[in-house]
Amino acid sequence: MKEENKNSDSLISLFETKKSLTITLLRARESLMMSFRPMLAKHSFTEQQWRVLRVLGEKGPCDAGQLATEACILSPSLSRIINTLIENNFITKKEDKLDKRKIILGISDEGKLKLESIKPEYLAILKSIQKRYGEDKINKILDLLTEVIDWRSR
């Protein structure tokens, strides 16, 4: 009976928002993003635009579905983001040669230059986060979060 109460108490404490993994992850994301938002605002980027540009800069050309997945953006929001980045000459849009229904998005030369110009500021923010928490802790949390992602992807 005591074991049953202990399990019940444990579940109740997990129901509290301060013990909720999902809410804690959101709070942690918000805390980290507070470091990056001034940089993004200075360069007139939204968080989503920045993610799209970084993904294309890192992964190279891809279709909109792949980009939405890699940049963690819902597909309906992506078209507006793509249009803005195209208008600003940061990305390119081409028809897929094999499947005319698909479009292939890539980073433009201007987009690459923009990433390179922001890189020192971005790296300085990352270094300050690393200095605060240490490389070991950051690597451990990244490994754990990757396990969660991999588990959910099955």
Short mmCIF file of C-alpha atoms in Angstrom, two decimals:
data_model
loop_
_atom_site.label_atom_id
_atom_site.label_comp_id
_atom_site.label_asym_id
_atom_site.label_seq_id
_atom_site.Cartn_x
_atom_site.Cartn_y
_atom_site.Cartn_z
CA MET A 1 0.00 0.00 0.00
CA LYS A 2 2.82 2.44 0.84
CA GLU A 3 4.52 1.66 -2.48
CA GLU A 4 1.26 2.45 -4.27
CA ASN A 5 1.00 5.83 -2.48
CA LYS A 6 4.65 6.56 -3.28
CA ASN A 7 4.05 5.96 -7.00
CA SER A 8 0.89 8.06 -6.88
CA ASP A 9 2.76 10.90 -5.12
CA SER A 10 5.51 10.65 -7.72
CA LEU A 11 2.99 10.98 -10.56
CA ILE A 12 1.34 13.94 -8.85
CA SER A 13 4.68 15.73 -8.51
CA LEU A 14 5.35 15.11 -12.23
CA PHE A 15 2.00 16.75 -12.97
CA GLU A 16 3.25 19.98 -11.39
CA THR A 17 4.50 22.40 -14.03
CA LYS A 18 7.83 22.87 -12.26
CA LYS A 19 8.45 19.12 -12.70
CA SER A 20 7.06 18.88 -16.23
CA LEU A 21 9.71 17.90 -18.75
CA THR A 22 7.89 19.56 -21.65
CA ILE A 23 7.33 22.84 -19.83
CA THR A 24 10.87 22.84 -18.45
CA LEU A 25 12.23 22.33 -21.97
CA LEU A 26 10.15 25.28 -23.20
CA ARG A 27 11.40 27.44 -20.33
CA ALA A 28 15.00 26.43 -21.05
CA ARG A 29 14.54 27.27 -24.73
CA GLU A 30 13.13 30.68 -23.83
CA SER A 31 16.04 31.34 -21.46
CA LEU A 32 18.57 30.48 -24.15
CA MET A 33 16.75 32.41 -26.85
CA MET A 34 16.93 35.57 -24.72
CA SER A 35 20.65 35.55 -25.51
CA PHE A 36 20.06 35.30 -29.27
CA ARG A 37 17.03 37.55 -29.81
CA PRO A 38 18.95 40.87 -29.66
CA MET A 39 21.37 39.56 -32.31
CA LEU A 40 18.49 38.42 -34.51
CA ALA A 41 16.67 41.74 -34.11
CA LYS A 42 19.85 43.66 -34.94
CA HIS A 43 20.06 41.76 -38.24
CA SER A 44 16.28 41.90 -38.89
CA PHE A 45 15.72 38.15 -38.65
CA THR A 46 12.91 36.28 -36.98
CA GLU A 47 13.85 33.09 -35.13
CA GLN A 48 12.24 31.03 -37.89
CA GLN A 49 14.04 32.89 -40.69
CA TRP A 50 17.33 32.37 -38.87
CA ARG A 51 16.68 28.63 -38.52
CA VAL A 52 15.82 28.32 -42.22
CA LEU A 53 18.96 30.20 -43.27
CA ARG A 54 21.16 28.16 -40.94
CA VAL A 55 19.71 24.85 -42.13
CA LEU A 56 20.20 25.75 -45.79
CA GLY A 57 23.71 26.99 -45.02
CA GLU A 58 24.56 23.76 -43.23
CA LYS A 59 22.67 21.12 -45.24
CA GLY A 60 22.60 22.66 -48.69
CA PRO A 61 19.66 22.69 -51.10
CA CYS A 62 16.54 20.74 -50.15
CA ASP A 63 12.82 20.63 -50.73
CA ALA A 64 10.34 22.53 -48.58
CA GLY A 65 9.24 19.44 -46.63
CA GLN A 66 12.80 18.55 -45.64
CA LEU A 67 13.48 22.16 -44.74
CA ALA A 68 10.38 22.40 -42.55
CA THR A 69 11.46 19.26 -40.68
CA GLU A 70 15.10 20.29 -40.28
CA ALA A 71 14.25 23.86 -39.20
CA CYS A 72 11.42 22.73 -36.87
CA ILE A 73 8.84 24.86 -38.64
CA LEU A 74 5.30 23.91 -39.53
CA SER A 75 4.81 23.67 -43.30
CA PRO A 76 2.03 26.31 -43.46
CA SER A 77 4.35 28.89 -41.86
CA LEU A 78 7.27 27.99 -44.09
CA SER A 79 5.89 29.51 -47.30
CA ARG A 80 5.68 33.00 -45.74
CA ILE A 81 9.22 32.65 -44.35
CA ILE A 82 10.55 31.42 -47.69
CA ASN A 83 8.95 34.33 -49.55
CA THR A 84 10.51 36.88 -47.18
CA LEU A 85 13.96 35.30 -47.47
CA ILE A 86 13.65 35.19 -51.27
CA GLU A 87 12.58 38.87 -51.35
CA ASN A 88 15.68 39.70 -49.30
CA ASN A 89 17.87 37.62 -51.66
CA PHE A 90 19.01 35.27 -48.91
CA ILE A 91 17.69 32.08 -50.49
CA THR A 92 16.90 30.77 -53.96
CA LYS A 93 13.96 28.75 -55.22
CA LYS A 94 14.14 26.36 -58.18
CA GLU A 95 11.86 23.76 -59.66
CA ASP A 96 12.95 20.17 -58.98
CA LYS A 97 14.17 18.70 -62.29
CA LEU A 98 12.81 15.23 -61.51
CA ASP A 99 9.54 16.19 -59.86
CA LYS A 100 8.06 19.40 -61.23
CA ARG A 101 5.65 19.61 -58.26
CA LYS A 102 8.55 20.15 -55.85
CA ILE A 103 10.65 23.22 -55.31
CA ILE A 104 14.26 23.13 -54.23
CA LEU A 105 15.42 25.83 -51.86
CA GLY A 106 19.02 26.84 -51.42
CA ILE A 107 21.04 29.54 -49.75
CA SER A 108 22.15 32.35 -52.07
CA ASP A 109 25.60 33.93 -52.12
CA GLU A 110 24.11 36.89 -50.27
CA GLY A 111 22.65 34.49 -47.69
CA LYS A 112 26.08 32.89 -47.21
CA LEU A 113 27.65 36.31 -46.75
CA LYS A 114 24.98 37.22 -44.19
CA LEU A 115 25.63 34.02 -42.22
CA GLU A 116 29.36 34.70 -42.28
CA SER A 117 28.87 38.29 -41.13
CA ILE A 118 26.72 37.17 -38.17
CA LYS A 119 28.91 34.18 -37.28
CA PRO A 120 31.34 36.00 -34.91
CA GLU A 121 28.46 37.45 -32.88
CA TYR A 122 26.67 34.09 -32.85
CA LEU A 123 29.81 32.25 -31.73
CA ALA A 124 30.39 34.80 -28.95
CA ILE A 125 26.90 34.06 -27.61
CA LEU A 126 27.56 30.31 -27.80
CA LYS A 127 30.87 30.78 -25.97
CA SER A 128 29.18 32.72 -23.18
CA ILE A 129 26.63 29.93 -22.76
CA GLN A 130 29.41 27.35 -22.79
CA LYS A 131 31.36 29.35 -20.21
CA ARG A 132 28.32 29.49 -17.94
CA TYR A 133 27.42 25.79 -18.10
CA GLY A 134 30.59 24.09 -19.25
CA GLU A 135 31.21 21.93 -22.27
CA ASP A 136 30.54 18.66 -20.41
CA LYS A 137 27.08 19.70 -19.22
CA ILE A 138 26.14 21.01 -22.65
CA ASN A 139 27.29 17.80 -24.31
CA LYS A 140 25.39 15.69 -21.75
CA ILE A 141 22.15 17.59 -22.26
CA LEU A 142 22.57 17.45 -26.05
CA ASP A 143 23.12 13.69 -25.84
CA LEU A 144 20.03 13.22 -23.66
CA LEU A 145 17.86 15.37 -25.90
CA THR A 146 19.13 13.48 -28.95
CA GLU A 147 18.06 10.24 -27.24
CA VAL A 148 14.57 11.69 -26.73
CA ILE A 149 14.41 12.78 -30.38
CA ASP A 150 15.65 9.39 -31.58
CA TRP A 151 13.14 7.57 -29.37
CA ARG A 152 10.26 9.65 -30.73
CA SER A 153 11.42 9.22 -34.32
CA ARG A 154 10.95 5.45 -34.24
#
